[in-house]
């Protein structure tokens, strides 16, 4: 047994390795990125497990499925919105006969520290009818992996492990157990259970619903759903980090509570009935959507008072904190040091000083200012920060890859001077398919792929392929060579870049401009790594 | 014993190095530590906040509650005020006095300093001066750690050991300069 100080993400990674992990796939996204980064560090040192970034979350998920098909314990990791991209593979994988344990580690971002929404992945687990574990601290993040892999192989289903930012990115010491051996490579014994042709899929669906009964009965007995009945009139149901904040405040409360914590789904109906019948009021403290509270409330009238996010007793939006649950526990806010009366200006995140995107946006901005009608559809990445002052160039930011396709739709509706701005990594993720659509219909759009040779936003992972190939890809799918340009993303080239953009906006077809300059953060990181190696 | 610290500054100022030094020192003394970090979008020149909790008993929450921090330790004066509601009435604010100005509407520095001095317990640290004195332009972080050292529930010796651990891939000269910065910070 050894002790390490690890991030929640790193504990997931090490827990997986010690559970006999063979392969891991994923796509970077805050707050999940450090899971794969830690696995890659282990791979570098020990030669295994295989830990790979994929082009996007869907390809990652499918690659993981392939490894699981060969009987190996496999991990797939992404952030919450990444699961939307992988949802096709994810939903269907629930119907397969999983033999090599398949665990999906998903990191949600309540409070939207670094995301475009607050979606709660527990809904996805419920939607797919698979079990979901929710660790509340780093030790549990480590311990859960072995349990999740075992369960996946016992019930033959994928198993989700749901994390949130505060656990992913918080560090604490954990104790590790001995390492399990990897599974041998053995092909799935019954391939009929891997072919979701309608007639076969119906059988698989039937069998999944049968497995679901077992998932539910586990929920009543597992240590992950502990319950203590203290003859109190008030019961508290916690899930996720809600438990930590509850315990943090508990010693200040004048009374005791009945307490049920839920760390495993599907929900333990019997236990919930038990705590409800022992209490007059039920407080539900859960991180994310009010998933449990909503089920408790249902549609028919309640016989018990339920307090939580839906009743308004706990804020509906944002992440939980030790403070936001004080009033529902009957505590008043804590007195703090004199709060300063001085108005403080905000300090929003910015592009790094000298970032290549700055120079690219500057030339786009100049051209846009000359136009009567125009649109700059942008995407997810560092360059989204160009939407804030002083640049304020992007006008839409929706989801990975949406820049090109939204530009196409707007242009086809008759809008003039439509541009799509996205990064090289986002282009490989899901911009490529949009480019195919544009070429197929020969739509007048000007696509700018900002090539900084890295996934900058998440801390400088390498792009999946060398980004010099984007030009070849564009030519290969049929963008006319006269309208594919690689330029310097530098202020020295400002005049030629503005002239080029003006010209391409006038062209009645697909144009692709690739402004190239290395991300300075990535450059620094690389230089540091080179120095470190010497 | 329980000691809660709010660490803050601007992305790129090394708030996480400060956190790592104190957390490692607490680990050396076998105390429980929880340290929340900030990653991703929040890093780039924006306000950065990290919660650091040290205790000899179990720590439940990764987050410090409002009005509970024993210390607000800031790399930047404006940022120290931003999180002041975390400080408990008898807690202390320790901040670098030098501003990091990357926004157009940065308030007058004097006003910020006055506001900090109004707190019951506060300390402004001339980190730039210390950096010069320890001949290490990057010593501001460890100077702040030094300035905090006499209030922290860990020995200064452990902080120095922590520096040696954290910089183990660096030269002895760099380690010594950082240790010197802790000493200089501690002498104010
Ligand atoms: S990390 Fe790279 S791409 Fe992102 S803002 Fe900084 S320099 Fe630009």
XYZ file of C-alpha atoms and ligand atoms in Angstrom:
730
model
C 0.000 0.000 0.000
C 1.413 3.359 -0.995
C 0.238 6.900 -0.459
C 0.092 9.513 -3.196
C -1.286 13.061 -3.388
C -3.429 12.934 -6.504
C -6.035 14.949 -8.338
C -9.435 13.252 -8.555
C -8.712 12.715 -12.257
C -5.338 11.142 -11.504
C -6.900 8.882 -8.880
C -9.329 7.633 -11.551
C -6.401 6.902 -13.848
C -4.344 5.080 -11.228
C -7.419 3.232 -9.966
C -8.054 2.008 -13.490
C -4.472 0.852 -13.966
C -4.516 -1.002 -10.648
C -7.820 -2.601 -11.708
C -6.053 -4.224 -14.663
C -6.649 -1.625 -17.350
C -5.308 -2.490 -20.803
C -6.407 0.430 -22.957
C -7.829 3.936 -22.629
C -9.201 6.353 -25.205
C -10.529 9.867 -24.894
C -10.741 13.413 -26.171
C -9.380 16.299 -24.069
C -11.901 18.499 -22.322
C -11.789 20.355 -19.018
C -12.196 18.962 -16.354
C -11.532 15.418 -17.622
C -8.201 15.935 -19.420
C -5.872 14.936 -16.572
C -7.218 11.375 -16.546
C -5.613 10.593 -19.905
C -2.569 12.748 -19.210
C -1.836 10.743 -16.085
C -2.374 7.458 -17.933
C 0.046 8.624 -20.598
C 2.641 9.390 -17.925
C 2.237 5.856 -16.613
C 2.450 4.453 -20.139
C 5.627 6.416 -20.757
C 7.250 5.034 -17.622
C 5.950 1.477 -17.640
C 5.143 0.788 -21.278
C 1.448 0.293 -20.566
C -1.524 0.679 -20.510
C -2.192 1.950 -23.994
C -3.462 5.523 -23.485
C -4.545 7.415 -26.588
C -6.237 10.637 -27.514
C -8.682 10.159 -30.376
C -10.007 12.488 -33.072
C -13.223 12.990 -31.135
C -15.287 11.438 -28.361
C -17.249 9.185 -30.683
C -14.164 7.645 -32.242
C -12.697 7.294 -28.743
C -15.777 5.455 -27.538
C -15.806 3.104 -30.507
C -12.097 2.357 -30.176
C -12.747 1.477 -26.537
C -15.587 -0.808 -27.623
C -13.217 -2.614 -29.952
C -10.747 -3.225 -27.127
C -13.567 -4.445 -24.896
C -14.735 -6.773 -27.691
C -11.319 -8.395 -27.399
C -11.920 -8.972 -23.691
C -9.675 -6.202 -22.354
C -10.521 -3.829 -19.521
C -10.974 -0.500 -21.244
C -11.527 3.061 -20.113
C -13.025 5.850 -22.161
C -12.896 9.403 -20.894
C -14.301 12.781 -21.893
C -16.085 15.798 -20.477
C -19.862 15.904 -20.120
C -20.620 17.580 -23.453
C -18.244 15.124 -25.111
C -20.710 12.387 -24.319
C -23.190 14.129 -26.623
C -20.716 13.538 -29.426
C -20.243 9.907 -28.383
C -23.930 9.372 -27.614
C -24.644 7.149 -30.611
C -21.956 4.673 -29.647
C -22.722 5.074 -25.949
C -26.462 4.392 -26.134
C -26.032 1.374 -28.358
C -23.155 -0.062 -26.358
C -25.565 -0.617 -23.461
C -27.180 -3.368 -25.543
C -23.955 -5.274 -26.132
C -22.642 -8.294 -24.286
C -19.678 -6.607 -22.614
C -17.000 -9.080 -21.499
C -13.875 -6.960 -21.190
C -14.919 -4.393 -18.563
C -15.841 -1.051 -20.123
C -15.878 2.010 -17.888
C -16.788 5.520 -19.028
C -15.295 8.245 -16.848
C -17.239 11.438 -17.484
C -16.437 14.760 -15.853
C -19.340 17.171 -15.468
C -18.823 20.877 -14.967
C -21.542 22.287 -12.717
C -21.052 26.032 -12.513
C -19.688 25.995 -16.081
C -16.122 26.853 -15.096
C -14.986 25.847 -18.552
C -18.023 24.627 -20.492
C -21.022 25.749 -22.441
C -23.643 24.000 -20.307
C -24.300 22.238 -16.983
C -25.722 18.953 -18.265
C -25.741 16.124 -15.762
C -24.350 12.828 -17.032
C -26.384 10.814 -14.540
C -29.262 11.370 -16.956
C -27.265 9.657 -19.671
C -26.642 6.636 -17.450
C -30.348 6.428 -16.717
C -31.177 6.969 -20.417
C -28.894 4.107 -21.448
C -30.019 1.862 -18.533
C -26.517 1.331 -17.211
C -25.115 1.633 -13.676
C -23.401 4.831 -12.578
C -21.023 5.390 -9.675
C -20.346 8.780 -8.207
C -17.208 9.083 -6.037
C -17.086 11.933 -3.512
C -13.380 12.103 -2.815
C -10.028 11.133 -4.275
C -9.861 7.846 -2.364
C -13.256 6.836 -3.694
C -12.216 7.940 -7.178
C -9.384 5.440 -6.893
C -11.444 2.681 -5.282
C -14.413 2.988 -7.627
C -12.508 1.871 -10.682
C -11.931 -1.677 -9.569
C -15.561 -1.937 -8.483
C -16.820 -0.468 -11.756
C -14.759 -2.850 -13.890
C -15.886 -5.836 -11.840
C -19.525 -4.815 -12.181
C -19.177 -4.234 -15.906
C -17.872 -7.776 -16.325
C -20.426 -9.243 -13.947
C -23.503 -7.691 -15.572
C -21.964 -7.446 -19.064
C -22.794 -3.755 -19.447
C -20.746 -0.555 -19.700
C -20.500 1.277 -16.367
C -20.318 5.045 -15.924
C -18.232 6.873 -13.332
C -19.392 10.442 -12.945
C -17.006 13.132 -11.740
C -17.434 16.852 -11.270
C -14.904 19.675 -11.593
C -14.305 20.043 -7.865
C -13.300 16.431 -7.526
C -11.443 16.162 -10.834
C -9.311 19.159 -9.965
C -8.800 18.753 -6.261
C -5.787 17.009 -4.783
C -5.585 14.774 -1.736
C -3.555 11.825 -0.518
C -4.874 8.361 -1.346
C -3.885 4.827 -0.450
C -3.508 2.338 -3.265
C -4.046 -1.415 -3.410
C -2.063 -4.019 -5.274
C -2.330 -4.144 -9.042
C -4.578 -6.672 -10.748
C -3.447 -8.575 -13.823
C -4.761 -7.566 -17.226
C -7.383 -9.699 -18.937
C -6.072 -11.994 -21.665
C -7.189 -11.111 -25.196
C -10.276 -13.206 -25.876
C -12.831 -12.385 -28.542
C -16.413 -11.826 -27.359
C -17.879 -15.354 -27.138
C -21.168 -14.627 -28.883
C -20.930 -12.154 -31.758
C -24.710 -12.247 -32.179
C -24.790 -10.116 -29.066
C -22.582 -7.542 -30.806
C -24.675 -7.096 -33.953
C -27.533 -4.741 -33.363
C -29.620 -5.804 -36.341
C -33.261 -5.206 -35.427
C -34.123 -8.842 -34.735
C -31.015 -9.308 -32.605
C -31.227 -5.879 -31.001
C -34.714 -6.702 -29.713
C -33.232 -9.643 -27.835
C -30.460 -7.463 -26.467
C -32.934 -4.836 -25.331
C -34.921 -7.513 -23.533
C -31.800 -8.768 -21.850
C -30.727 -5.234 -20.856
C -34.057 -4.693 -19.125
C -33.518 -7.943 -17.242
C -30.022 -6.811 -16.248
C -31.525 -3.567 -15.040
C -33.437 -5.452 -12.352
C -30.141 -6.758 -11.049
C -28.616 -3.272 -11.177
C -31.497 -2.103 -9.008
C -31.174 -4.857 -6.462
C -27.443 -4.126 -6.120
C -28.422 -0.550 -5.320
C -30.207 -1.683 -2.147
C -27.201 -3.499 -0.730
C -24.084 -1.739 -1.989
C -21.792 0.175 0.375
C -21.974 3.033 -2.101
C -25.496 3.832 -0.862
C -25.071 3.955 2.932
C -28.021 4.861 5.167
C -28.224 5.833 8.829
C -31.637 6.259 10.482
C -31.397 8.289 13.680
C -35.040 8.739 14.625
C -34.928 12.292 13.412
C -37.908 14.030 11.836
C -35.680 15.244 9.039
C -34.063 13.007 6.465
C -31.259 14.092 4.168
C -30.496 12.439 0.846
C -27.142 13.446 -0.569
C -25.431 12.561 -3.800
C -21.993 13.387 -5.101
C -20.191 16.255 -3.413
C -23.462 17.200 -1.714
C -22.384 14.695 0.948
C -19.137 16.558 1.653
C -20.870 19.881 2.087
C -23.514 18.276 4.293
C -20.881 16.713 6.557
C -18.913 19.969 6.573
C -21.892 21.747 8.108
C -23.159 18.905 10.279
C -21.289 19.728 13.489
C -22.870 23.176 13.478
C -26.412 21.804 13.289
C -28.320 21.531 16.536
C -30.106 18.351 15.522
C -29.411 14.959 14.048
C -30.603 13.800 10.634
C -31.507 10.520 9.029
C -29.071 10.283 6.151
C -29.001 8.335 2.902
C -26.108 8.907 0.568
C -26.363 7.795 -3.036
C -23.104 6.948 -4.759
C -24.525 4.283 -7.080
C -27.402 4.386 -9.575
C -30.063 3.197 -10.461
C -31.619 4.568 -7.290
C -32.309 2.329 -4.267
C -36.113 2.633 -4.139
C -36.501 0.582 -0.939
C -33.952 2.631 0.943
C -35.546 5.843 -0.244
C -38.922 4.583 0.932
C -37.398 3.666 4.256
C -35.852 7.078 4.910
C -39.020 8.804 3.677
C -41.237 6.805 6.023
C -38.910 7.593 8.926
C -38.935 11.347 8.263
C -41.464 14.164 7.961
C -39.213 16.285 5.798
C -36.728 15.116 3.206
C -33.876 17.385 2.120
C -32.228 16.443 -1.166
C -28.706 17.769 -1.723
C -27.350 16.739 -5.109
C -24.632 18.155 -7.347
C -25.978 18.927 -10.802
C -29.562 18.566 -11.949
C -32.275 17.719 -9.401
C -32.455 14.176 -10.782
C -33.277 12.452 -7.493
C -35.598 15.177 -6.270
C -37.561 15.108 -9.512
C -38.165 11.384 -9.188
C -39.248 11.774 -5.579
C -41.755 14.419 -6.571
C -43.160 12.676 -9.622
C -46.602 13.953 -10.607
C -48.954 12.752 -7.888
C -49.270 14.658 -4.596
C -46.537 14.107 -2.021
C -47.248 12.862 1.488
C -43.999 14.315 2.771
C -42.290 17.678 2.506
C -39.395 17.545 0.036
C -36.843 20.350 -0.031
C -34.193 20.774 -2.654
C -33.371 22.509 -5.905
C -36.898 22.210 -7.299
C -38.556 23.559 -4.161
C -36.177 26.517 -4.270
C -34.496 25.655 -0.970
C -31.168 25.134 -2.740
C -30.044 27.209 -5.748
C -31.106 25.544 -8.992
C -28.102 26.828 -10.968
C -24.372 26.620 -10.440
C -22.396 24.235 -8.286
C -23.087 23.408 -4.676
C -20.837 24.889 -2.016
C -20.723 24.467 1.752
C -22.578 27.791 1.889
C -25.457 27.232 -0.510
C -26.891 24.405 1.609
C -26.706 26.139 4.989
C -30.176 27.608 4.941
C -31.889 24.337 4.041
C -30.124 22.780 7.054
C -31.445 25.586 9.244
C -28.111 27.402 9.549
C -27.584 31.118 9.027
C -24.797 32.407 6.781
C -21.395 32.613 8.439
C -20.095 35.994 9.473
C -17.051 36.973 7.487
C -14.406 39.666 7.855
C -15.667 43.096 6.825
C -16.636 42.666 3.244
C -14.915 45.300 1.191
C -17.302 47.944 -0.102
C -15.035 48.807 -2.984
C -16.477 47.889 -6.385
C -14.083 45.468 -8.064
C -13.729 45.148 -11.820
C -13.914 41.603 -13.170
C -10.868 39.912 -14.611
C -12.121 37.571 -17.348
C -9.822 35.022 -19.010
C -7.962 36.350 -22.026
C -5.927 35.114 -24.935
C -2.286 34.846 -23.857
C -0.124 37.817 -24.714
C 1.261 37.218 -28.193
C -1.286 34.520 -29.029
C -1.504 33.906 -32.799
C -5.319 34.116 -32.635
C -5.009 37.745 -31.638
C -3.395 38.627 -34.968
C -5.892 36.548 -36.926
C -8.886 38.172 -35.256
C -7.385 41.599 -35.801
C -7.398 41.134 -39.567
C -10.864 39.540 -39.567
C -12.135 42.437 -37.479
C -10.834 44.971 -39.944
C -12.516 43.261 -42.895
C -15.786 42.796 -40.989
C -15.872 46.516 -40.176
C -16.015 47.276 -43.919
C -18.951 44.961 -44.621
C -22.675 45.731 -44.557
C -23.634 42.187 -43.715
C -21.421 39.450 -42.333
C -21.274 36.669 -39.778
C -18.384 35.073 -37.931
C -19.416 31.626 -36.746
C -16.911 30.370 -34.222
C -16.308 27.199 -32.290
C -15.000 25.671 -29.058
C -11.365 26.405 -28.186
C -9.026 29.140 -26.982
C -10.109 31.263 -29.920
C -13.584 31.525 -28.347
C -11.928 33.973 -25.931
C -11.774 36.352 -28.901
C -15.499 36.909 -28.308
C -14.660 39.043 -25.265
C -13.440 42.652 -25.463
C -11.328 44.037 -26.949
C -11.544 41.731 -30.000
C -15.210 40.698 -29.980
C -15.064 38.923 -33.319
C -16.881 35.550 -32.925
C -20.670 35.782 -33.079
C -21.709 32.197 -32.436
C -20.169 29.568 -30.150
C -22.314 26.465 -29.796
C -20.610 23.087 -29.953
C -17.544 21.397 -31.426
C -17.523 21.759 -35.208
C -20.654 23.930 -35.449
C -18.791 26.864 -36.993
C -18.526 25.410 -40.491
C -21.971 23.837 -40.601
C -23.753 26.886 -39.161
C -21.914 29.029 -41.692
C -23.214 26.751 -44.432
C -26.805 27.024 -43.232
C -26.624 30.808 -42.940
C -25.016 31.181 -46.377
C -27.590 28.898 -47.970
C -30.337 31.038 -46.497
C -28.917 33.976 -48.385
C -26.674 35.601 -45.831
C -23.649 37.399 -47.291
C -20.028 37.192 -46.154
C -20.289 34.210 -43.882
C -17.114 33.044 -42.179
C -16.360 30.044 -40.004
C -13.492 30.294 -37.524
C -12.232 27.163 -35.797
C -8.994 25.619 -34.574
C -7.002 22.810 -36.111
C -7.936 20.331 -33.414
C -11.625 21.208 -33.652
C -11.332 20.808 -37.412
C -10.136 17.218 -36.993
C -12.744 16.615 -34.290
C -15.808 17.450 -36.343
C -15.103 20.321 -38.712
C -14.035 17.935 -41.442
C -17.512 16.504 -41.998
C -18.924 20.029 -42.246
C -16.343 20.865 -44.897
C -17.557 17.867 -46.920
C -21.113 19.251 -46.755
C -19.940 22.692 -47.901
C -18.035 21.278 -50.865
C -20.913 18.964 -51.824
C -23.260 21.926 -52.187
C -20.608 24.441 -53.274
C -21.707 26.982 -50.692
C -20.133 30.471 -50.516
C -18.412 30.266 -47.131
C -14.949 31.307 -46.045
C -13.504 28.905 -43.515
C -10.557 29.960 -41.386
C -8.781 27.100 -39.675
C -6.522 28.645 -37.061
C -3.518 26.353 -37.002
C -1.606 26.642 -33.732
C -0.431 22.992 -33.869
C -1.989 22.091 -30.546
C -5.084 21.658 -28.415
C -4.424 24.948 -26.630
C -7.489 25.299 -24.439
C -6.887 22.142 -22.452
C -3.191 22.750 -21.886
C -1.415 21.808 -25.101
C -2.060 18.232 -26.159
C -0.792 17.369 -29.601
C -3.323 17.541 -32.398
C -4.304 14.123 -33.626
C -2.507 14.582 -36.953
C 0.066 17.165 -38.042
C -2.031 20.181 -38.940
C -0.053 20.813 -42.145
C -2.238 18.067 -43.564
C -5.386 20.174 -43.362
C -4.469 21.785 -46.657
C -4.180 18.380 -48.340
C -7.459 17.303 -46.804
C -9.233 20.373 -48.177
C -7.796 19.757 -51.637
C -8.636 16.075 -51.359
C -12.311 16.674 -50.653
C -12.446 19.091 -53.568
C -11.907 22.669 -52.408
C -10.478 24.451 -55.483
C -6.683 24.890 -55.153
C -6.986 28.610 -55.981
C -9.046 29.011 -52.830
C -6.925 27.150 -50.307
C -4.370 29.429 -48.649
C -1.845 28.933 -45.911
C -0.819 32.272 -44.385
C 1.183 33.583 -41.466
C -0.861 34.470 -38.356
C 1.348 37.441 -37.664
C 0.818 41.166 -37.538
C 3.584 41.657 -40.086
C 1.276 39.979 -42.584
C -1.785 41.952 -41.555
C -2.208 43.779 -44.877
C -1.831 40.759 -47.116
C -4.158 38.775 -44.847
C -6.912 41.397 -44.952
C -6.576 41.615 -48.751
C -6.839 37.853 -49.053
C -9.907 37.634 -46.811
C -11.643 40.383 -48.816
C -10.926 38.512 -52.018
C -12.167 35.155 -50.728
C -15.360 36.624 -49.304
C -16.119 37.748 -52.844
C -15.650 34.249 -54.207
C -18.905 32.383 -54.794
C -17.803 29.028 -53.390
C -15.865 27.347 -50.578
C -12.634 29.050 -49.508
C -10.251 27.836 -46.860
C -7.676 30.074 -45.218
C -5.232 28.531 -42.757
C -3.462 31.153 -40.625
C -0.487 29.359 -39.064
C 1.555 30.189 -35.991
C 2.411 28.065 -32.991
C 0.544 28.508 -29.717
C 3.001 30.267 -27.433
C 1.981 28.184 -24.420
C 2.627 25.005 -26.384
C 5.908 26.418 -27.583
C 6.929 27.109 -23.968
C 5.804 23.689 -22.831
C 7.783 22.027 -25.609
C 10.885 24.032 -24.800
C 10.563 23.166 -21.128
C 10.173 19.478 -21.946
C 13.236 19.580 -24.184
C 15.244 21.243 -21.443
C 13.973 18.763 -18.863
C 15.068 15.836 -20.993
C 18.620 17.099 -21.249
C -6.487 21.707 14.188
C -7.974 22.942 10.964
C -6.504 25.676 8.778
C -8.255 26.988 5.656
C -6.479 29.114 3.071
C -7.827 30.947 0.047
C -5.056 31.357 -2.522
C -5.590 33.786 -5.333
C -3.966 35.797 -8.064
C -3.999 36.097 -11.831
C -3.545 33.177 -14.231
C 0.172 32.729 -14.878
C 1.310 34.189 -11.532
C 2.039 30.789 -10.047
C -0.796 30.480 -7.548
C -0.519 26.717 -7.927
C 3.185 26.721 -7.004
C 2.317 28.523 -3.786
C -0.406 25.964 -3.122
C 1.911 23.074 -3.931
C 4.640 24.324 -1.569
C 2.277 24.678 1.387
C 0.393 21.462 0.630
C 3.628 19.482 0.314
C 4.905 20.908 3.601
C 1.664 19.864 5.302
C 2.067 16.399 3.775
C 5.591 16.193 5.216
C 4.072 16.806 8.643
C 1.511 14.058 8.063
C -1.442 16.421 8.064
C -4.499 15.910 5.881
C -4.601 18.241 2.884
C -7.166 19.095 0.243
C -6.122 21.418 -2.519
C -8.468 22.484 -5.262
C -6.853 23.679 -8.452
C -7.994 25.755 -11.374
C -7.500 24.477 -14.887
C -8.582 25.255 -18.406
C -10.257 28.442 -19.452
C -9.811 30.145 -16.090
C -6.037 30.204 -16.435
C -5.438 32.670 -19.172
C -4.851 36.030 -17.530
C -8.088 35.698 -15.595
C -8.727 35.671 -11.860
C -7.495 32.434 -10.286
C -8.679 30.931 -7.017
C -7.489 27.841 -5.218
C -8.781 26.447 -1.930
C -6.237 24.847 0.374
C -7.372 23.052 3.502
C -5.080 21.567 6.135
C -6.264 19.556 9.119
C -5.260 16.848 11.566
C -8.760 15.376 11.241
C -10.771 14.268 8.209
C -11.524 16.985 5.650
C -14.897 16.630 3.938
C -15.299 19.565 1.585
C -12.823 20.538 -1.110
C -14.135 24.073 -0.840
C -13.592 26.502 2.003
C -16.860 27.941 3.313
C -17.466 31.676 3.310
C -16.360 33.361 6.505
C -14.140 30.391 7.373
C -10.728 31.029 5.884
C -7.910 31.569 8.333
C -5.915 33.238 5.614
C -6.362 34.875 2.227
C -2.992 34.596 0.515
C -2.802 36.558 -2.699
C -0.265 37.128 -5.415
C -2.073 40.323 -6.356
C -3.735 43.069 -4.266
C -6.985 43.488 -6.244
C -7.517 39.722 -6.229
C -7.122 39.543 -2.447
C -10.163 41.793 -2.094
C -12.212 39.746 -4.541
C -12.322 36.755 -2.197
C -12.373 38.582 1.116
C -15.822 37.214 1.990
C -14.148 33.846 2.585
C -12.103 35.288 5.438
C -13.258 34.762 8.994
C -13.426 37.882 11.155
C -10.115 37.191 12.894
C -8.397 35.836 9.763
C -5.447 37.459 8.010
C -4.950 38.800 4.485
C -1.462 38.543 3.062
C -0.995 39.988 -0.391
C 1.753 40.981 -2.742
C 1.615 44.764 -2.979
C 2.497 44.947 -6.645
C -0.487 44.980 -9.013
C -0.940 42.892 -12.141
C -2.679 45.228 -14.538
C -4.167 43.524 -17.567
C -7.598 45.151 -17.538
C -8.450 48.679 -18.641
C -10.468 49.590 -15.542
C -7.974 48.635 -12.834
C -8.775 50.787 -9.764
C -6.272 53.192 -8.219
C -3.637 51.141 -6.462
C -3.576 53.351 -3.355
C -7.260 52.740 -2.799
C -6.738 49.010 -2.992
C -3.847 49.135 -0.542
C -5.888 51.276 1.854
C -8.773 48.838 1.625
C -6.488 45.927 2.484
C -4.931 47.809 5.393
C -8.441 48.419 6.777
C -8.764 44.703 7.541
C -8.188 43.677 11.137
C -5.140 41.605 10.204
C -3.352 42.290 6.992
C 0.075 42.376 5.492
C 1.286 43.771 2.176
C 4.454 42.193 0.880
C 6.970 43.879 -1.377
C 7.606 40.754 -3.421
C 9.406 42.660 -6.171
C 11.987 43.861 -3.683
C 12.485 40.364 -2.317
C 12.818 38.959 -5.805
C 15.598 41.440 -6.410
C 17.296 40.744 -3.124
C 17.280 36.993 -3.632
C 18.528 37.569 -7.200
C 15.619 35.595 -8.543
C 13.059 37.416 -10.665
C 10.689 34.480 -10.214
C 10.892 34.400 -6.441
C 7.645 36.273 -5.754
C 5.796 33.016 -5.145
C 8.153 31.776 -2.503
C 8.398 35.251 -0.971
C 4.642 35.080 -0.418
C 4.987 31.608 1.068
C 7.660 33.019 3.382
C 5.467 35.933 4.413
C 2.713 33.471 5.298
C 5.035 31.032 7.072
C 4.740 32.336 10.595
C 0.951 31.943 10.539
C 0.773 28.578 8.800
C 0.304 25.405 10.854
C 3.528 23.966 9.392
C 7.171 24.528 10.288
C 9.310 26.744 8.059
C 11.710 23.819 7.866
C 8.966 21.761 6.200
C 8.312 24.533 3.696
C 11.980 24.526 2.745
C 11.953 20.751 2.423
C 8.867 21.088 0.234
C 10.738 23.457 -2.084
C 13.548 20.949 -2.393
C 10.997 18.254 -3.313
C 9.054 20.393 -5.781
C 12.173 21.641 -7.541
C 14.023 18.343 -7.414
C 14.698 18.461 -11.152
C 16.247 21.919 -10.888
C 19.782 22.933 -9.937
C 20.832 23.438 -6.318
C 21.274 27.094 -7.129
C 17.593 27.479 -8.037
C 16.502 25.545 -4.962
C 18.653 27.734 -2.730
C 17.372 30.932 -4.301
C 13.799 29.840 -3.629
C 14.638 28.885 -0.057
C 16.278 32.289 0.334
C 13.064 33.908 -0.913
C 11.090 32.055 1.768
C 13.522 33.317 4.409
C 13.347 36.894 3.144
C 9.552 36.720 2.966
C 9.485 35.369 6.497
C 11.564 38.200 7.878
C 8.949 40.876 7.153
S -2.882 28.724 -24.978
Fe -2.067 29.094 -27.034
S -3.837 29.256 -28.367
Fe -4.576 29.452 -26.248
S -4.627 31.652 -25.845
Fe -2.621 30.943 -25.184
S -1.281 31.187 -26.976
Fe -3.376 31.322 -27.684
